[in-house]
Amino acid sequence: MSVRRLAEEQFQPASFAFSEENAAWVEATIRKYPEGRQQSAVIPLLMRAQEQDGWVTRATIEHVAAKLDMPYIRVMEVATFYTQFQLKPIGTRAHIQVCGTTPCMLRGAEELIKVCQHKIHHDPLQPNADGTLSWEEVECQGACVNAPMVIIFKDAYEDLTPQRLEEIIDAFEAGKGDEIKPGPQIDRHLSAPVGGAVTLNDDIKPVRTNLEPQPAPVDAASVPPADAAHPKDTAPETDPKLKTPVTAPKAAENNVKAAEAEASGAAKPEPAKAAPVAKSEKPSLEDKNRPQGIDKPAEVDDLKLISGVGPKIEATLHELGIYTFAQVSSWKKAEREWVDGYLNFKGRIERDDWLKQAKALAKGGEAEYIKVFGKKPR
Ligand code: FES
């Protein structure tokens, strides 16, 4: 991976301006973004500038930053992060970006780099004597299944051999790059199997549908602990089907056995009885550890701001007379355990630290929550 720095001072022009046509395009592009989100246009603007001048200069970055009212360093970060932005003058007819990440490397990227070194320049990002060609090594370009590959401007050339890359470079050097069809350079369609499809063709008999694995119910106990990013109301308290886990491979195996028995004329085996599963007792509403409820106040807190509480759980809490963050933050351990058991949360209230969340929300709402947790409540 090359180090991405701006070009040396001697290459940097004093200023940058979009052409009249591009300036109109820039204004129209910025208007596509919602009010307050104009900075999202940074990548299109940088790309347009590069298409205009061939590379991204320091003056370009300053111009785009001013246009979008962004700190210069933010635009600099974008320009230096993405390898689609060229920070130095490159070949005017082709800049070959050779993917050097593992799949491409295993499939011959090193040989492609040797071709570039031989035909263009020994060093990356150094144009050839005529200034028409240059090359560099880049990270995965997302076409690993067609490795090895190179990118030339906006097109990918895949399934390359050193010989084919030489031909492609020669074509671009001769100004005939548009005669080369991008994509796989061997006889295959996109990323379809080399040699044609070998599955789902007419020689394959349809598979009996009762042999197909059936989707297995999810084991409620295996649901991982939730954090603020988890969907709401994932608690498994209401669906009795979730109590009898069966793995998908096991279900498929059972189906196969049944089909084999049926085919051999044997009596259909009795379906296996599910092993009894211990059912967790829901704590009584009369239990002394049930938290004190209150009548619905005029101001009800949005309990859904607590991680792990969604609309359904909030409705259950309301039924219990729980309406405010202050109530939740005052629960003693035994009360938290009662609520956890009542919601069949299996310890989630402690894992998600409802106490700390509720305390922060009761004290200062979302602002305090952000101060304590470093992120917005969800
Ligand atoms: S490794 Fe080369 S395209 Fe992914």
XYZ file of C-alpha atoms and ligand atoms in Angstrom:
382
model
C 0.000 0.000 0.000
C 1.470 3.313 -1.000
C 1.788 6.220 1.393
C -0.753 8.804 0.335
C 0.580 12.316 0.614
C -0.004 15.464 -1.394
C 2.405 16.068 -4.245
C 5.577 18.028 -3.574
C 5.319 21.811 -3.669
C 6.919 22.109 -7.084
C 3.920 20.308 -8.618
C 1.247 22.258 -6.745
C -0.531 24.989 -8.734
C -1.236 28.259 -6.975
C -4.999 28.059 -7.352
C -7.912 25.981 -8.523
C -11.255 26.851 -10.081
C -13.965 24.752 -11.638
C -14.631 25.459 -15.293
C -17.865 27.288 -16.043
C -19.635 24.076 -16.974
C -18.330 22.225 -13.933
C -19.174 25.129 -11.625
C -22.816 24.860 -12.724
C -22.684 21.097 -12.163
C -21.229 21.661 -8.695
C -24.060 24.034 -7.721
C -26.666 21.551 -8.973
C -24.965 18.676 -7.151
C -24.805 20.518 -3.833
C -28.521 21.327 -4.116
C -29.315 17.589 -4.214
C -28.407 17.231 -0.533
C -30.789 18.164 2.291
C -30.276 21.412 4.137
C -27.330 21.067 6.501
C -25.953 18.008 4.678
C -24.181 19.775 1.827
C -20.819 18.456 3.019
C -21.897 15.042 1.785
C -21.085 16.362 -1.685
C -17.373 16.270 -0.907
C -16.621 13.080 -2.859
C -18.534 14.055 -6.027
C -16.879 17.479 -6.004
C -13.388 16.075 -5.561
C -14.026 13.547 -8.311
C -15.279 16.252 -10.684
C -12.199 18.327 -9.939
C -9.988 15.332 -10.656
C -11.775 14.654 -13.919
C -11.189 18.278 -14.868
C -7.478 18.558 -13.996
C -6.370 14.924 -13.898
C -5.470 14.913 -10.194
C -6.369 16.484 -6.864
C -4.148 19.391 -5.875
C -3.795 21.178 -2.569
C -5.626 24.141 -4.099
C -8.449 21.801 -5.143
C -8.844 20.565 -1.581
C -8.895 24.133 -0.264
C -11.421 25.176 -2.892
C -13.776 22.256 -2.155
C -13.449 22.833 1.608
C -14.400 26.495 1.178
C -17.262 25.609 -1.164
C -18.770 23.175 1.323
C -17.890 25.194 4.406
C -15.784 22.324 5.730
C -12.515 22.353 7.657
C -9.671 21.882 5.214
C -8.419 18.825 7.123
C -11.745 17.000 6.635
C -11.499 17.264 2.854
C -7.821 16.354 3.077
C -8.773 13.195 5.001
C -11.201 12.132 2.278
C -8.782 12.859 -0.553
C -5.902 11.011 1.087
C -7.998 8.027 2.184
C -9.583 6.915 -1.079
C -7.214 5.626 -3.734
C -9.586 6.770 -6.462
C -8.215 10.258 -5.823
C -4.852 10.917 -7.395
C -2.670 13.238 -5.361
C 0.075 13.573 -7.966
C 0.090 13.991 -11.731
C -0.474 10.579 -13.284
C -0.323 9.134 -16.766
C -2.494 11.083 -19.155
C -3.664 7.985 -21.042
C -3.812 5.401 -18.283
C -3.100 5.030 -14.611
C -2.985 1.315 -13.770
C -4.066 0.488 -10.213
C -2.991 -3.084 -9.513
C -4.827 -4.815 -6.683
C -2.225 -6.353 -4.409
C -4.468 -7.778 -1.686
C -4.360 -11.470 -0.794
C -6.700 -13.090 -3.383
C -5.160 -11.109 -6.225
C -1.663 -11.681 -4.852
C -2.301 -15.431 -4.719
C -3.544 -15.342 -8.303
C -0.605 -13.496 -9.807
C -0.701 -9.800 -8.870
C 3.072 -9.803 -8.445
C 3.481 -10.731 -12.098
C 1.159 -7.883 -13.071
C 3.261 -5.459 -11.038
C 6.352 -6.686 -12.853
C 4.640 -5.925 -16.161
C 3.919 -2.381 -14.972
C 7.477 -1.933 -13.781
C 8.775 -3.200 -17.086
C 6.439 -1.251 -19.376
C 5.869 1.955 -17.403
C 8.292 2.777 -14.600
C 10.086 0.849 -11.917
C 8.449 2.899 -9.178
C 4.749 3.389 -8.527
C 3.177 6.793 -9.147
C 6.001 7.781 -11.479
C 4.787 8.524 -15.007
C 6.723 7.033 -17.908
C 9.037 9.172 -20.005
C 6.160 10.477 -22.148
C 3.925 11.149 -19.162
C 1.238 8.946 -20.668
C 1.258 5.975 -18.293
C 1.679 5.396 -14.566
C 0.811 2.677 -12.088
C 0.433 1.964 -8.372
C -0.550 -0.894 -6.100
C -3.897 -0.570 -4.303
C -5.898 -2.573 -1.809
C -8.831 -4.879 -2.611
C -11.132 -3.433 -5.257
C -13.987 -5.819 -4.526
C -13.534 -8.103 -7.518
C -11.619 -10.862 -5.732
C -13.586 -13.630 -7.433
C -12.095 -12.450 -10.725
C -8.556 -12.040 -9.389
C -6.085 -10.807 -10.390
C -7.341 -7.472 -11.595
C -6.474 -3.839 -12.210
C -8.466 -0.621 -12.258
C -7.851 1.918 -15.006
C -9.696 5.129 -14.215
C -13.283 3.958 -13.593
C -13.105 0.509 -15.158
C -11.959 -2.868 -13.825
C -10.051 -5.366 -15.964
C -10.232 -8.808 -14.430
C -8.963 -12.387 -14.793
C -5.698 -11.005 -16.061
C -2.547 -12.694 -17.195
C 0.710 -10.762 -17.614
C 0.318 -11.074 -21.387
C -3.221 -9.693 -21.349
C -2.179 -6.775 -19.154
C 0.627 -5.961 -21.591
C -1.917 -5.868 -24.415
C -4.202 -3.610 -22.413
C -1.382 -1.218 -21.534
C -0.312 -1.109 -25.192
C -3.862 -0.302 -26.243
C -4.133 2.601 -23.800
C -0.696 3.846 -24.795
C -1.873 3.871 -28.401
C -4.974 5.849 -27.430
C -7.186 2.824 -28.076
C -8.160 2.046 -24.509
C -11.846 2.326 -25.315
C -11.500 -0.660 -27.631
C -10.780 -2.922 -24.654
C -13.905 -4.260 -23.020
C -13.723 -3.885 -19.220
C -14.567 -6.812 -16.938
C -13.326 -10.406 -17.199
C -10.629 -10.865 -19.823
C -11.394 -14.568 -20.199
C -14.441 -16.366 -21.506
C -16.828 -15.973 -18.649
C -19.804 -13.765 -17.882
C -19.065 -11.388 -15.001
C -18.186 -13.613 -12.048
C -19.960 -16.749 -13.282
C -17.963 -19.994 -12.973
C -15.076 -20.420 -15.405
C -16.165 -22.950 -18.039
C -19.869 -22.299 -17.562
C -22.493 -23.196 -15.021
C -22.253 -26.640 -13.441
C -25.193 -26.397 -11.075
C -28.920 -25.982 -11.630
C -28.644 -27.136 -15.216
C -31.019 -29.564 -16.946
C -29.016 -32.659 -15.919
C -29.810 -32.119 -12.290
C -33.115 -33.604 -11.112
C -35.272 -31.384 -8.964
C -34.721 -32.095 -5.308
C -37.712 -33.303 -3.320
C -38.938 -30.408 -1.319
C -39.426 -32.479 1.837
C -35.678 -33.123 1.904
C -34.915 -29.474 2.156
C -33.699 -28.233 5.500
C -36.460 -26.442 7.322
C -35.772 -23.164 9.033
C -35.109 -23.863 12.657
C -36.568 -21.800 15.451
C -34.118 -19.586 17.248
C -32.960 -20.629 20.675
C -34.062 -17.796 22.902
C -31.273 -18.568 25.363
C -28.709 -18.017 22.637
C -29.806 -14.464 21.905
C -26.670 -12.437 22.651
C -26.700 -9.672 25.226
C -28.153 -6.536 23.733
C -26.452 -3.193 23.635
C -27.751 0.155 22.553
C -27.439 -0.811 18.888
C -29.656 -3.898 19.191
C -33.224 -3.828 17.930
C -35.851 -3.146 20.513
C -37.998 -5.765 22.201
C -35.908 -8.781 21.319
C -36.920 -10.390 24.592
C -38.306 -13.840 23.953
C -40.933 -13.795 26.674
C -44.057 -14.446 24.637
C -43.357 -17.062 21.994
C -43.545 -20.608 23.386
C -42.031 -21.991 20.147
C -38.742 -20.435 21.150
C -38.448 -22.908 24.016
C -37.626 -25.976 21.877
C -34.430 -25.352 19.956
C -33.720 -27.615 17.021
C -30.696 -26.975 14.862
C -31.188 -26.660 11.093
C -28.837 -29.562 10.196
C -30.686 -31.789 12.667
C -34.030 -30.867 11.111
C -32.674 -31.662 7.652
C -31.322 -35.016 8.895
C -34.724 -35.908 10.347
C -36.405 -35.062 7.045
C -33.957 -37.249 5.117
C -34.550 -40.211 7.466
C -38.297 -39.823 7.138
C -38.089 -39.701 3.346
C -35.841 -42.795 3.239
C -38.200 -44.732 5.486
C -41.155 -43.717 3.368
C -39.379 -44.789 0.165
C -38.505 -48.247 1.598
C -42.087 -48.873 2.669
C -41.261 -48.861 6.316
C -43.777 -47.554 8.744
C -43.565 -43.874 9.161
C -41.622 -43.216 12.336
C -43.352 -41.360 15.068
C -42.126 -37.822 15.271
C -39.708 -37.469 18.143
C -41.221 -35.847 21.149
C -39.527 -32.652 22.183
C -37.716 -32.943 25.463
C -39.531 -31.087 28.201
C -37.978 -27.719 28.789
C -37.915 -26.150 32.186
C -40.184 -23.159 32.081
C -39.084 -20.137 34.009
C -41.660 -19.031 36.534
C -43.047 -15.575 36.002
C -42.892 -13.720 39.303
C -46.190 -12.960 40.935
C -47.683 -9.514 40.673
C -48.274 -9.792 44.422
C -44.564 -10.362 45.119
C -43.104 -7.984 47.680
C -40.246 -7.151 45.326
C -42.513 -5.826 42.611
C -41.555 -2.134 42.184
C -44.090 0.380 43.330
C -46.234 1.596 40.426
C -47.827 5.022 40.115
C -50.830 6.457 38.341
C -50.064 7.742 34.880
C -48.536 11.201 35.377
C -49.183 14.174 33.132
C -45.575 13.961 31.894
C -44.543 10.457 30.861
C -40.872 9.777 30.133
C -39.933 8.078 26.892
C -38.743 4.812 28.415
C -37.740 3.642 24.955
C -34.612 5.758 25.353
C -33.343 3.020 27.665
C -31.434 0.437 25.677
C -33.467 -2.780 25.578
C -36.864 -1.056 25.857
C -39.003 -0.968 22.756
C -42.666 -0.089 22.336
C -43.853 -3.486 23.587
C -41.724 -3.519 26.714
C -42.639 0.095 27.377
C -46.330 -0.832 27.227
C -45.706 -3.664 29.722
C -43.878 -1.273 32.040
C -46.795 1.144 31.809
C -49.144 -1.695 32.800
C -46.964 -2.123 35.884
C -47.296 1.589 36.687
C -43.731 2.438 35.555
C -43.722 5.712 33.645
C -40.576 7.651 34.536
C -36.807 7.353 34.465
C -36.773 8.322 38.140
C -38.824 5.239 38.987
C -36.438 2.925 37.120
C -33.374 4.580 38.623
C -34.753 4.014 42.124
C -35.192 0.243 41.783
C -33.283 -1.832 44.321
C -31.531 -4.992 43.150
C -34.423 -7.241 44.187
C -36.849 -5.028 42.306
C -34.689 -5.107 39.195
C -34.584 -8.891 39.449
C -38.372 -9.001 39.746
C -38.828 -6.879 36.616
C -36.169 -8.883 34.789
C -38.009 -12.114 35.651
C -41.382 -10.611 34.771
C -40.088 -9.607 31.343
C -38.207 -12.942 31.029
C -35.099 -10.891 30.323
C -32.600 -13.424 31.713
C -30.370 -10.813 33.313
C -30.562 -8.270 30.540
C -31.580 -5.417 32.821
C -28.245 -5.730 34.625
C -26.290 -6.348 31.436
C -27.732 -3.240 29.816
C -27.356 -1.360 33.104
C -30.823 0.130 33.125
C -30.015 1.699 36.481
C -27.155 3.808 35.100
C -29.085 4.628 31.937
C -32.190 5.694 33.838
C -30.143 7.754 36.295
C -28.489 9.670 33.464
C -31.782 10.222 31.634
C -33.550 11.312 34.834
C -30.770 13.737 35.638
C -30.324 15.500 32.319
C -32.131 13.730 29.504
C -30.301 12.892 26.291
C -27.521 15.426 26.942
C -26.574 13.759 30.206
C -26.858 10.318 28.612
C -24.383 11.361 25.907
C -22.063 12.754 28.589
C -22.137 9.455 30.516
C -22.171 6.943 27.661
C -20.509 8.907 24.866
C -23.364 8.182 22.488
C -27.019 9.014 21.952
C -29.626 6.847 23.691
C -31.574 4.556 21.442
S -8.162 -8.934 -3.593
Fe -8.041 -8.032 -5.523
S -10.038 -7.395 -5.900
Fe -10.157 -8.197 -3.908
